[in-house]
Coordinates of C-alpha atoms in Angstrom, one line a residue:
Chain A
X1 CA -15.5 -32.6 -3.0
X2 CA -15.9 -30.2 0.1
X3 CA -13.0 -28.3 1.0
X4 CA -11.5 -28.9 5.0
X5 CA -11.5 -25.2 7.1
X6 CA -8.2 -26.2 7.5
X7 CA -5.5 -28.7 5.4
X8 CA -2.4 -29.0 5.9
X9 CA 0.6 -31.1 4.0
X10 CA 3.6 -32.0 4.3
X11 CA 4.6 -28.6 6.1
X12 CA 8.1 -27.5 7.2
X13 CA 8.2 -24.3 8.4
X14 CA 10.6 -22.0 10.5
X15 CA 12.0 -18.6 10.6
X16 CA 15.3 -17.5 7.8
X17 CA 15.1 -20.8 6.5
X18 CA 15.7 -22.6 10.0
X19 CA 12.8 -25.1 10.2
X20 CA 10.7 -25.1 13.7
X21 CA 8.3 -27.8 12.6
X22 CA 8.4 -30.6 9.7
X23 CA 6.6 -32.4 7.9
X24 CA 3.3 -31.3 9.7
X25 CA 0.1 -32.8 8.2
X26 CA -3.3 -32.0 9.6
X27 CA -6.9 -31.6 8.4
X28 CA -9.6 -29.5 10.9
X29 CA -12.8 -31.0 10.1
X30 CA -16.0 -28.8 10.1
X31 CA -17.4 -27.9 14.5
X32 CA -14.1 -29.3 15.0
X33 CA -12.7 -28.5 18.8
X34 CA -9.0 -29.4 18.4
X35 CA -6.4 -28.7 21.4
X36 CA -3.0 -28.5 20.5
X37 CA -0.8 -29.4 23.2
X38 CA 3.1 -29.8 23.7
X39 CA 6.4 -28.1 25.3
X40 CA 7.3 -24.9 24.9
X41 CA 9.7 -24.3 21.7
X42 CA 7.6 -27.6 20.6
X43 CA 6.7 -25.0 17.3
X44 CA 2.6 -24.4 18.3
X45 CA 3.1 -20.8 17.4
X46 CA 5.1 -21.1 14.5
X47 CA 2.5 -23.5 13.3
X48 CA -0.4 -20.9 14.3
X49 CA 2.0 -18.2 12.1
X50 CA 1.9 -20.7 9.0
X51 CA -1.7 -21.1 8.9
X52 CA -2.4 -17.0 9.4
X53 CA -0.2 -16.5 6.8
X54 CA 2.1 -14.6 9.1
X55 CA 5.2 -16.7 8.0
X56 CA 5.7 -18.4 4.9
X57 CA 5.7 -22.2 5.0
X58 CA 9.1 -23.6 3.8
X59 CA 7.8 -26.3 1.8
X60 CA 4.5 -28.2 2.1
X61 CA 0.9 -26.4 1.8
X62 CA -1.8 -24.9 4.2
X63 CA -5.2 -24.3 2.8
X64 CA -8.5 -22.7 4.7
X65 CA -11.6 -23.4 2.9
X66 CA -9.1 -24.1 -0.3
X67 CA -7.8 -21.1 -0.3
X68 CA -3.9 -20.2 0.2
X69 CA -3.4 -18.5 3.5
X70 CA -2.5 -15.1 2.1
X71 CA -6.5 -14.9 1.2
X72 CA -7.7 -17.5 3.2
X73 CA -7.0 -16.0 6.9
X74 CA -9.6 -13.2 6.3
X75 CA -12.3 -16.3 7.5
X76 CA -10.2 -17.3 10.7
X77 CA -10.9 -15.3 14.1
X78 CA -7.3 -14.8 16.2
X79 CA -7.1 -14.6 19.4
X80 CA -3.6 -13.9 20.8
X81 CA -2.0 -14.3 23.9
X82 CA -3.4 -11.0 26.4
X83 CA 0.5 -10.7 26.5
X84 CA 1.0 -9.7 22.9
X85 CA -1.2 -6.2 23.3
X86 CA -0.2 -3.0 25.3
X87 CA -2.8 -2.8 28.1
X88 CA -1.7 1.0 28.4
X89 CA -3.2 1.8 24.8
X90 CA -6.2 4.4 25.2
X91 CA -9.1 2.2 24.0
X92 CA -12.2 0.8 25.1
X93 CA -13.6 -2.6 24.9
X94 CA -16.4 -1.8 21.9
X95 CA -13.5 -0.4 19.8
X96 CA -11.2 -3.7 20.3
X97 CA -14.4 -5.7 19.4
X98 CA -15.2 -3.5 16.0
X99 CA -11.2 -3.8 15.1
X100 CA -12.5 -7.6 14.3
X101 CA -14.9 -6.0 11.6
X102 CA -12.5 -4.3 9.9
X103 CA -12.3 -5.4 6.4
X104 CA -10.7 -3.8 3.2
X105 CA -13.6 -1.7 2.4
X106 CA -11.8 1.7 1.3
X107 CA -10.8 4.5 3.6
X108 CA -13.9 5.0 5.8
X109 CA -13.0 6.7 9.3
X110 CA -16.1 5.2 11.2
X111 CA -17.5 2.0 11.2
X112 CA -21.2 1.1 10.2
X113 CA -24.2 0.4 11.1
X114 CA -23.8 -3.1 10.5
X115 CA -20.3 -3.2 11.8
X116 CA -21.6 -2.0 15.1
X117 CA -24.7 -4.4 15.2
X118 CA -22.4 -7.0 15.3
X119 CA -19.9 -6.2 17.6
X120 CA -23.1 -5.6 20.0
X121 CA -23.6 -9.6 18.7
X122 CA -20.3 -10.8 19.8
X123 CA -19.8 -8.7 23.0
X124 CA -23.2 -10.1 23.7
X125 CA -21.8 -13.6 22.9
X126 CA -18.4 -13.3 24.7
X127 CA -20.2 -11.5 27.5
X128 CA -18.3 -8.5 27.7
X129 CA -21.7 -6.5 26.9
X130 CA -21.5 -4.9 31.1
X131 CA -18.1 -3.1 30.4
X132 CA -18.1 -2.0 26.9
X133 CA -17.4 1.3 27.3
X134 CA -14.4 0.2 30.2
X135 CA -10.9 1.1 29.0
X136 CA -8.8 -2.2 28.6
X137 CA -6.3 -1.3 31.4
X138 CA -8.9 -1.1 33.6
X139 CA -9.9 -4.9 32.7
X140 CA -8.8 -8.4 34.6
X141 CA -6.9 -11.0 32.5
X142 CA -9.9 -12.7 32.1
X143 CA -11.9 -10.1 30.8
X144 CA -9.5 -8.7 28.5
X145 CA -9.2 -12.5 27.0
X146 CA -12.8 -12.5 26.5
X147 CA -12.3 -8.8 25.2
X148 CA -10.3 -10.6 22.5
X149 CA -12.5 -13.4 21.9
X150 CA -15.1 -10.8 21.0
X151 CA -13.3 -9.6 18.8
X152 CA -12.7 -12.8 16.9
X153 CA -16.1 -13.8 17.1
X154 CA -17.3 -10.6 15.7
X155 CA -17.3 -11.2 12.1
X156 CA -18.5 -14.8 12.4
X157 CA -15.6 -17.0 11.4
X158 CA -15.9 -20.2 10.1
X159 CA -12.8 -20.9 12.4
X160 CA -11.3 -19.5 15.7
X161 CA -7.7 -20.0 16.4
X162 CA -6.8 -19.4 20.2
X163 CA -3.2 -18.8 21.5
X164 CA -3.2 -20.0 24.9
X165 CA -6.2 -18.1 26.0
X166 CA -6.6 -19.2 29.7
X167 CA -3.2 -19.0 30.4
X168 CA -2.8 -17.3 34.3
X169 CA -6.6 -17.1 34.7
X170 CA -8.0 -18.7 37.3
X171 CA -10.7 -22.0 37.2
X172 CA -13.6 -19.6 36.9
X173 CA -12.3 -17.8 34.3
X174 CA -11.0 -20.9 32.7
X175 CA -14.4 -22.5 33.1
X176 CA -16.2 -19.2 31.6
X177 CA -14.1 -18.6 28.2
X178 CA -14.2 -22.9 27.3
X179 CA -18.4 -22.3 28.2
X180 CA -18.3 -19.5 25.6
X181 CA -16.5 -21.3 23.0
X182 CA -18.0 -24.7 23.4
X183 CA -21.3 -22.3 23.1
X184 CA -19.6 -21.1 19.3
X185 CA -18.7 -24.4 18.6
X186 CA -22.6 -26.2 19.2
X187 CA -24.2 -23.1 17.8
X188 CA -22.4 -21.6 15.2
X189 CA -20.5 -25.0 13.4
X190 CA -17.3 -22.7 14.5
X191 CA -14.2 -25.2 13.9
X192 CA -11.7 -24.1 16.8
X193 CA -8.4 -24.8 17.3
X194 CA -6.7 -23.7 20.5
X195 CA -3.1 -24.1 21.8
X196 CA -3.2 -25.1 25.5
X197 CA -1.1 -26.3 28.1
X198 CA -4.3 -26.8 30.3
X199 CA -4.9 -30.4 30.7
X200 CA -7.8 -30.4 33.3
X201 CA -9.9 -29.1 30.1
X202 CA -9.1 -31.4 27.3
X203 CA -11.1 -34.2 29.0
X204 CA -14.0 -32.0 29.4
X205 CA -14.0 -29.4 26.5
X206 CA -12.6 -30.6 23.5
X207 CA -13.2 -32.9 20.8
X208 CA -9.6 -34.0 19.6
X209 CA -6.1 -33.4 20.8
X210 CA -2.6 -32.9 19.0
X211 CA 0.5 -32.6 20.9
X212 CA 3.2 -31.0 18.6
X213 CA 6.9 -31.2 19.1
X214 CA 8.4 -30.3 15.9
X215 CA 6.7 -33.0 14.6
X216 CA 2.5 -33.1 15.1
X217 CA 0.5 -36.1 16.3
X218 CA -3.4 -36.1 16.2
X219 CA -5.5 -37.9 18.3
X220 CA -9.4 -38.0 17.0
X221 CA -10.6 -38.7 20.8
X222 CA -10.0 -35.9 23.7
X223 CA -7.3 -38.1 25.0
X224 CA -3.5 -37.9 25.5
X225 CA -2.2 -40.7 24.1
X226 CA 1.3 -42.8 25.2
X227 CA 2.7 -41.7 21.8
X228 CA 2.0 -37.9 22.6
X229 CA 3.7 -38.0 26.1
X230 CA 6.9 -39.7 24.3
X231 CA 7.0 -37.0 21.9
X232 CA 6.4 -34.1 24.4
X233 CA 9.4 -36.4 26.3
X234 CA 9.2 -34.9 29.7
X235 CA 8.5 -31.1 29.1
X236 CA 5.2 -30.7 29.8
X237 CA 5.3 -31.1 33.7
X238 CA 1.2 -31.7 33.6
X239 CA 1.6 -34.7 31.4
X240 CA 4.3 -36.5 33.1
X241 CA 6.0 -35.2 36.5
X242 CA 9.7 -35.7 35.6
X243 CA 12.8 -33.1 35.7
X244 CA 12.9 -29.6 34.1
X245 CA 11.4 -28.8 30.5
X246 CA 15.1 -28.7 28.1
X247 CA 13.4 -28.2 24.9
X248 CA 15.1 -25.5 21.9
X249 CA 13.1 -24.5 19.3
X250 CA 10.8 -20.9 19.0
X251 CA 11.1 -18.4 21.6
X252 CA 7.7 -17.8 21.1
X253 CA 6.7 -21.1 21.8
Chain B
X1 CA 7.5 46.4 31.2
X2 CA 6.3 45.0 27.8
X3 CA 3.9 46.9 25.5
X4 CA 1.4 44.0 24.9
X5 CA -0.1 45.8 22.5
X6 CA 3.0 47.0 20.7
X7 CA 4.2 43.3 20.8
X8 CA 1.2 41.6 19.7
X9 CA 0.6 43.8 16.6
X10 CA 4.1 43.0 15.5
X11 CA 3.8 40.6 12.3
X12 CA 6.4 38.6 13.3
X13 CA 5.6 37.9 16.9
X14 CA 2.2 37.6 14.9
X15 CA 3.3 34.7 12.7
X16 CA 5.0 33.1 15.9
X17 CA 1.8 32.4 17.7
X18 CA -0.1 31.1 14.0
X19 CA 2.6 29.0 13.5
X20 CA 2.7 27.6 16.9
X21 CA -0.7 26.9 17.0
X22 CA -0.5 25.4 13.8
X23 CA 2.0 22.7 14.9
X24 CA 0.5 22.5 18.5
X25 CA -2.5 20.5 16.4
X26 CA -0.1 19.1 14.6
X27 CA 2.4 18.0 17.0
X28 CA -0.4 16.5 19.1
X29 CA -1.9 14.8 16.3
X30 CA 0.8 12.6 15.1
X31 CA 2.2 12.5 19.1
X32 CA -1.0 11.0 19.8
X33 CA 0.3 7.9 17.5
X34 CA 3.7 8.0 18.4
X35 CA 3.1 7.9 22.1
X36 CA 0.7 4.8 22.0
X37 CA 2.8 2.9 19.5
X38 CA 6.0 3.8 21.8
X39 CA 8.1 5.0 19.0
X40 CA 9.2 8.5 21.3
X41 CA 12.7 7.2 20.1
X42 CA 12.3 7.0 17.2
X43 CA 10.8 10.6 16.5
X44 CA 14.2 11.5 18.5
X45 CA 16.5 10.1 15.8
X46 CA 14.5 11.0 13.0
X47 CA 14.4 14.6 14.0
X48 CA 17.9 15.1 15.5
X49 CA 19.1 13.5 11.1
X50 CA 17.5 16.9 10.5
X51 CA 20.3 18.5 11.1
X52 CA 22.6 16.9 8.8
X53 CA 19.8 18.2 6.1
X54 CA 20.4 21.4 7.1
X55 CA 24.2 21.7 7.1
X56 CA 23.8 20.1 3.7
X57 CA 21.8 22.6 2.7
X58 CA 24.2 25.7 4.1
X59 CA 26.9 24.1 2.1
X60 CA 25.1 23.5 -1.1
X61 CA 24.3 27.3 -1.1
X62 CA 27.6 28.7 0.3
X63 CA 29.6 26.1 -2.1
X64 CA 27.6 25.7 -5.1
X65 CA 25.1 28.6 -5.1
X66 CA 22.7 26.2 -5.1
X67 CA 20.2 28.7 -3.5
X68 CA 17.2 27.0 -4.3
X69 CA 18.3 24.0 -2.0
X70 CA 16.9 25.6 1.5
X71 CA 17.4 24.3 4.5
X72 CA 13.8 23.0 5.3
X73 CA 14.5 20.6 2.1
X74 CA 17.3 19.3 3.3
X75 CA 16.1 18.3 6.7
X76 CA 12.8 17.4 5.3
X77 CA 15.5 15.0 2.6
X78 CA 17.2 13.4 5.7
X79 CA 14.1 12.9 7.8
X80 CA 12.1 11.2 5.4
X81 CA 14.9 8.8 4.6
X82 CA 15.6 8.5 8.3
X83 CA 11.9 7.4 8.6
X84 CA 12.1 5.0 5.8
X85 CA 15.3 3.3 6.8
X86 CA 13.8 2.7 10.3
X87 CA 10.4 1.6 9.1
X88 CA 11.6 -0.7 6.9
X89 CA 10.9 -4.8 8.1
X90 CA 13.8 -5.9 6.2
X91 CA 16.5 -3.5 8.4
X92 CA 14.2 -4.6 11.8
X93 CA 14.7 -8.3 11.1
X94 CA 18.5 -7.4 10.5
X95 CA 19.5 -5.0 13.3
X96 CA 17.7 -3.9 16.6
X97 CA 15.5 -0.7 16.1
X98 CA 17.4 1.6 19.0
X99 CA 20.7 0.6 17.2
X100 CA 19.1 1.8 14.5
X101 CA 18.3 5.2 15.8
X102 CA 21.5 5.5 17.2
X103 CA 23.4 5.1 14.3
X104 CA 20.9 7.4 12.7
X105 CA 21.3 9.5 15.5
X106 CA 24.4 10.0 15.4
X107 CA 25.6 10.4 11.9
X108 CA 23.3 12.8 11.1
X109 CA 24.4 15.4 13.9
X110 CA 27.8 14.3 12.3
X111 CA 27.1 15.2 9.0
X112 CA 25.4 18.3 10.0
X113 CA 28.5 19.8 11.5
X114 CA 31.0 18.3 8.7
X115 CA 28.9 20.3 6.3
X116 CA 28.4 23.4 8.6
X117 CA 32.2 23.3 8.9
X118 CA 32.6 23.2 5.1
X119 CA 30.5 26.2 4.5
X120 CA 31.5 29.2 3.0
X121 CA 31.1 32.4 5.2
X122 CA 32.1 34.9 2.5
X123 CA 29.2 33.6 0.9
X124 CA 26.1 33.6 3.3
X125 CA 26.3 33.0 7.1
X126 CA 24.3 30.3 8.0
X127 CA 22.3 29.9 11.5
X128 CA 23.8 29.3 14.0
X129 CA 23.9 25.4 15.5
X130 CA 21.4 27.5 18.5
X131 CA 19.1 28.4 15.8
X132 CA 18.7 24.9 14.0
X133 CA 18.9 23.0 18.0
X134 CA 16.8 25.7 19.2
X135 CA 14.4 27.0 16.7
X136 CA 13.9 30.7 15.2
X137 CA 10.4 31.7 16.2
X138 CA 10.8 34.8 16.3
X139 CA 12.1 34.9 12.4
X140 CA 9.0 32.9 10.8
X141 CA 7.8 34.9 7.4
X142 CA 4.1 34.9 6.2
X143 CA 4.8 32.2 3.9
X144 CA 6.2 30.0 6.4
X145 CA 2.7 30.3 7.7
X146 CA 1.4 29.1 4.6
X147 CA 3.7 26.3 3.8
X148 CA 3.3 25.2 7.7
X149 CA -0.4 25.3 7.1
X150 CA -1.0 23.4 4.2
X151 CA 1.3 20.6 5.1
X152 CA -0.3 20.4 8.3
X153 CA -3.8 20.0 6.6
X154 CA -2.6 17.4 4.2
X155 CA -1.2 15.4 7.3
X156 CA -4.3 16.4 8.9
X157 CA -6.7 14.9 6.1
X158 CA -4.6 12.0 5.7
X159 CA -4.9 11.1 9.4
X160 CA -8.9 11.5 9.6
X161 CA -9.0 9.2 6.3
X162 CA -6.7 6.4 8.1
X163 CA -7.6 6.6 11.4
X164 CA -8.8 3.0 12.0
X165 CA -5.9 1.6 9.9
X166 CA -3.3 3.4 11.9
X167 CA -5.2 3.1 15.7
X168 CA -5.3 -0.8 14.5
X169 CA -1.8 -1.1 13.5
X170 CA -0.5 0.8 16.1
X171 CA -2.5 -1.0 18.9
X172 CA -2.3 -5.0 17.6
X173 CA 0.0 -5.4 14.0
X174 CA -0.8 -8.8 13.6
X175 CA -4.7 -8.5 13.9
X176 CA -3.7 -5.6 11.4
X177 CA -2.3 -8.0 9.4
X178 CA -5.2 -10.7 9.3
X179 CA -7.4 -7.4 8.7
X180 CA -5.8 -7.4 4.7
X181 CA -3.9 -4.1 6.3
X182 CA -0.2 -3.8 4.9
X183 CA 1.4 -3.0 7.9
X184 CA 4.5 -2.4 6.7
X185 CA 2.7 0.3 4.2
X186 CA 1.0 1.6 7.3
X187 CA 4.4 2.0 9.6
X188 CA 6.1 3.7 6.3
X189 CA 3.2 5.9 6.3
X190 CA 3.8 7.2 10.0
X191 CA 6.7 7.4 10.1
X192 CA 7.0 9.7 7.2
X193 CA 4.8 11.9 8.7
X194 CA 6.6 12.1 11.9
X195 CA 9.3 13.2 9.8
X196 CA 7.1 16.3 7.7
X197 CA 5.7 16.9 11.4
X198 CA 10.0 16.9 12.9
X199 CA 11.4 19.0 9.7
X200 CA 8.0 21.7 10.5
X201 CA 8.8 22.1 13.5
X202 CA 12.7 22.1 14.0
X203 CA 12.0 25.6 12.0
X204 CA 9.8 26.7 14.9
X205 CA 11.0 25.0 18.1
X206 CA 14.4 23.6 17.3
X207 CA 14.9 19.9 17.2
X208 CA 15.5 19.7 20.5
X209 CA 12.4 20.8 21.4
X210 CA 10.7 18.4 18.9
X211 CA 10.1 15.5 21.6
X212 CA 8.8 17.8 23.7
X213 CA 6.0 19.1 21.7
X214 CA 5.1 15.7 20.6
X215 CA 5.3 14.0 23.7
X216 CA 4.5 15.7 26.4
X217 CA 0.6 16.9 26.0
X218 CA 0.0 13.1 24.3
X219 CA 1.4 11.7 27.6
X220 CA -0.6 13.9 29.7
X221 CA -3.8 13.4 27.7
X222 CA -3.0 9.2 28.1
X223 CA -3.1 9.7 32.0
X224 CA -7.0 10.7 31.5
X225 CA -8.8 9.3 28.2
X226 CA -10.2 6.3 27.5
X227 CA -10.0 6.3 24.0
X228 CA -7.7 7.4 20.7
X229 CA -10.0 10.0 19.8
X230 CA -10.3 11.5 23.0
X231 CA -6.7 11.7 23.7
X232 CA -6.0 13.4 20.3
X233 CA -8.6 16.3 21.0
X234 CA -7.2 16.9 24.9
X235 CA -3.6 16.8 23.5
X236 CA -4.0 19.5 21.3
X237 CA -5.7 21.3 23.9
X238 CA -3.1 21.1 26.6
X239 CA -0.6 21.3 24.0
X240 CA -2.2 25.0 22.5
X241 CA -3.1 26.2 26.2
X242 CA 0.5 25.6 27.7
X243 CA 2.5 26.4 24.5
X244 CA 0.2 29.8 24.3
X245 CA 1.0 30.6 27.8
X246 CA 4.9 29.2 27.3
X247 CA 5.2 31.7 24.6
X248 CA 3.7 34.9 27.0
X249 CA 5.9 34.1 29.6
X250 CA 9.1 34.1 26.7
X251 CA 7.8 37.3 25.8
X252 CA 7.6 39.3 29.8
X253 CA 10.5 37.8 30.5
X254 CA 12.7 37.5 27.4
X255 CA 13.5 33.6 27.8
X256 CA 14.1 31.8 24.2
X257 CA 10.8 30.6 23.3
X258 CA 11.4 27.2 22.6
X259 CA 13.2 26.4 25.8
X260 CA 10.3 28.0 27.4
X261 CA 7.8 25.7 25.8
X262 CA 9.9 22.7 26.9
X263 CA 9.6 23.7 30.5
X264 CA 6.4 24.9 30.7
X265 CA 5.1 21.2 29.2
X266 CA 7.3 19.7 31.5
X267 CA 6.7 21.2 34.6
X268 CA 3.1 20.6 33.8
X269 CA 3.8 16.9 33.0
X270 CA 4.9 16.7 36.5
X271 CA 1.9 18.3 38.0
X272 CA 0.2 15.9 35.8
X273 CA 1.4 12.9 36.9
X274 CA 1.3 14.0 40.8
X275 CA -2.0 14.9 40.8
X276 CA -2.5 11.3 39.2
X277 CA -1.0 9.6 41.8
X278 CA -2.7 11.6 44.4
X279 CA -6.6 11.0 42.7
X280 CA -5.7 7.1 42.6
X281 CA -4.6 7.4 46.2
X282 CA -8.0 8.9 47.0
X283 CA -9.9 6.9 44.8
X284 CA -8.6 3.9 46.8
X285 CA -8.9 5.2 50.5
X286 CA -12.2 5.7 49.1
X287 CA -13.0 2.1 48.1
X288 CA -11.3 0.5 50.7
X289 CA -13.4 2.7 53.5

């Protein structure tokens, strides 16, 4: 039996013992294109956390490719929300992408040959090639997203995992980064999984949809379902136009 | 008028300048890191703990004739700790970090006057609280040289061998973390070598001067560089040009030479960040004509 990129069972998890999401169960099948949608606080990130092995799961299980997520994340490409970097930091665009190759191969101070050849690939792919040597404050939010997408893409994952990655960019951005990855998705067999709170996209761009709220729902069609709104209640104003999201839960959600 | 060459041929004003141009590299090496990662703070309360080191180490001597115990071991004692206690994840996820470095802060200044109060005089006469705030350039030996070099070329070393560890950790920890880097390893790590860099130079510059030194040419090199690399080479070059020229300026005119450095670097922070301003002003008149 072939392993899933990603499974996951029966998983509570939270932050000292305080559980943000329970009883989560969820299998990424291979070129998957899965959206996860729901309110803020709904427990996307924390759930993003568990399966990068940033936070330990509470009970329940999370395997990539079989693998616990403690060795397993090495084959998942990350990329956060532009928010989580400083855009002061001295550093050009080539040097975010190589970060991406940077595996445990003893105390080497430059990167090589190879290394280089592809990031060249995935600057290439992620079409940041025209300001590689641009220091990232000097880049839009759009280009600093693709920046990080380079960087994901540069050791070619088996899986991408995308926190909110055209959130404030406008529709031309928005249509350029879900070209790219749909791009990774037909040509490489890249499973993706991307937390959005874009709706106009999930129509278009994805293959299956998950709205989670402590709880996680899957839909296998690019569809929000009657169930998911009920479960998002009314905090996502895209889904349904009713009062004031009033949802607890992860700050970083 | 001063005799330059009278001066300059003095050993000690001769082990001032090696050992300032020693911790100049050094000072703009680890300044670099601590600048980018914002940890300015940090490096504060680390190297003001120092000076409960030292008062530990007066005591020890005047007390318990413990003359072996020198000063530089105890602040480099208190420092170290300092850096591990703030480094650590599990006292982050318990406390915030700045109450952290207060309380570190603090108590160390505390303890270092406690212990200073403690000591006894008949016994030796310790510096003064000027010399350990403000340095004692003037009084560096030949083997302070030594000692000042070789730690700085360990720290040097160690830095060239985990440069893309510590630019990674210090620029995006979790990517760090999905990299297989222990970041928590990686934190301890600098830290700890803020704290050799802080207990170096609080025997050169005082610890109030420490921020200064570590700070100041790193900012100014940020204004202008694109990259890590590039910002650790023209740090240590401001920082050796203007420290070089602080400490000629102490000499003609007889100002302490730590409080000369200070100004000096921050006057030409200043001029810095003015002529910043004004080239981005310029630069956009001349886009938008």
């Amino acid at each position: 039996m072939t392993s899933k990129p990603i499974e996951i069972k029966n998983l509570t998890s939270g932050y000292d013992g305080v559980p943000v999401i329970e009883n989560v169960n969820l299998e990424l099948r291979d070129s998957d294109f899965l959206a996860v949608i729901g309110p803020n606080g709904g427990g996307k990130t924390t759930l993003f956390k568990t399966i990068l092995g940033l936070i330990d799961p509470i009970s329940g299980e999370v395997r990539i490719n079989g693998l616990p997520p403690s060795k397993g994340s090495k084959q998942i490409g990350y990329v956060p929300q532009k928010e989580r970097t400083d855009p002061a930091y001295p550093i050009r665009v080539e040097d975010v992408v190589l970060m991406g190759l940077r595996g445990r191969k003893g105390l080497r101070p430059t990167y090589s040959a190879d290394a280089r050849e592809a990031a060249e690939r995935a600057m290439e792919y992620a079409e940041v090639l025209s300001f590689r040597r641009s220091r990232i404050s000097e880049l839009s939010g759009g280009q600093l997203q693709r920046v990080f997408l380079a960087r994901a893409l540069a050791p070619e994952p088996p899986i991408l995992m995308l926190d909110e990655p055209t959130a404030s960019l406008d529709p031309n951005m928005k249509d350029c980064t879900y070209d790219i990855l749909r791009k990774v998705n037909r040509e490489r067999g890249t499973a993706i999984v991307i937390i959005t709170h874009d709706m106009s996209s999930i129509s278009h761009d994805v293959k299956r949809v998950a709205c989670m709220n402590r709880r996680l729902i899957v839909n296998d069609a690019p569809e929000v379902t009657k169930e998911m709104l009920e479960l998002s209640l009314h905090c996502i104003p895209e889904l349904v136009h009713m009062g004031p999201c009033n949802c607890g839960g992860d700050k970083d959600d | 008028m001063t005799d330059w060459a009278l001066m300059l041929s003095s050993s000690l004003i001769q082990n001032m300048f090696i050992c300032t141009a020693i911790c100049c590299i050094l000072a703009a090496v680890i300044g670099t890191f601590v600048v980018v990662k914002r940890i300015v703070f940090v490096t504060g309360g680390i190297a003001h703990t120092t000076f409960g080191g030292v008062g530990l180490a007066f005591y020890l001597q005047s007390n318990f004739l413990m003359m072996w115990f020198k000063p530089m071991l105890g602040a480099a004692i208190f420092a170290v700790s300092a850096a591990v206690i703030m480094a650590s994840p599990k006292v982050s996820r318990m406390l915030r970090e700045d109450s952290v470095i207060g309380v570190l802060w603090s108590v160390g200044m505390a303890l270092g006057v406690i212990f200073m109060h403690y000591v006894d005089t008949s016994v030796i006469t310790p510096a003064g609280y000027e010399t350990v705030l403000f340095g004692s350039m003037v009084f560096l030996t030949r083997p302070d040289v030594y000692l000042i070099a070789a730690v700085t070329s360990a720290i040097l070393i160690l830095v060239a061998l985990l440069f893309r560890d510590l630019q990674l950790t210090t620029f995006d920890e979790t990517q760090a973390k999905l990299s297989g880097i222990n970041v928590t390893a990686m934190n301890v790590i600098l830290y700890v070598m803020v704290a050799i860099t802080c207990v170096l130079m609080a025997n050169l510059i005082g610890i109030i001067m420490i921020i200064a030194l570590m700070t100041i040419p790193p900012a100014m090199a940020n204004m202008f560089c694109n990259d890590l690399k590039e910002m650790i080479i023209s740090a240590t070059v401001i920082s050796l040009c203007l420290t070089m020229l602080a400490l000629l300026i102490s000499i003609a005119t007889d100002i302490p030479p730590g409080a000369t450095v200070a100004i000096v670097l921050g006057v030409s922070f200043m001029i810095s960040v003015i002529a910043r301003s004004v080239s981005g002003k310029l630069a956009a008149g001349r886009i938008s004509a």
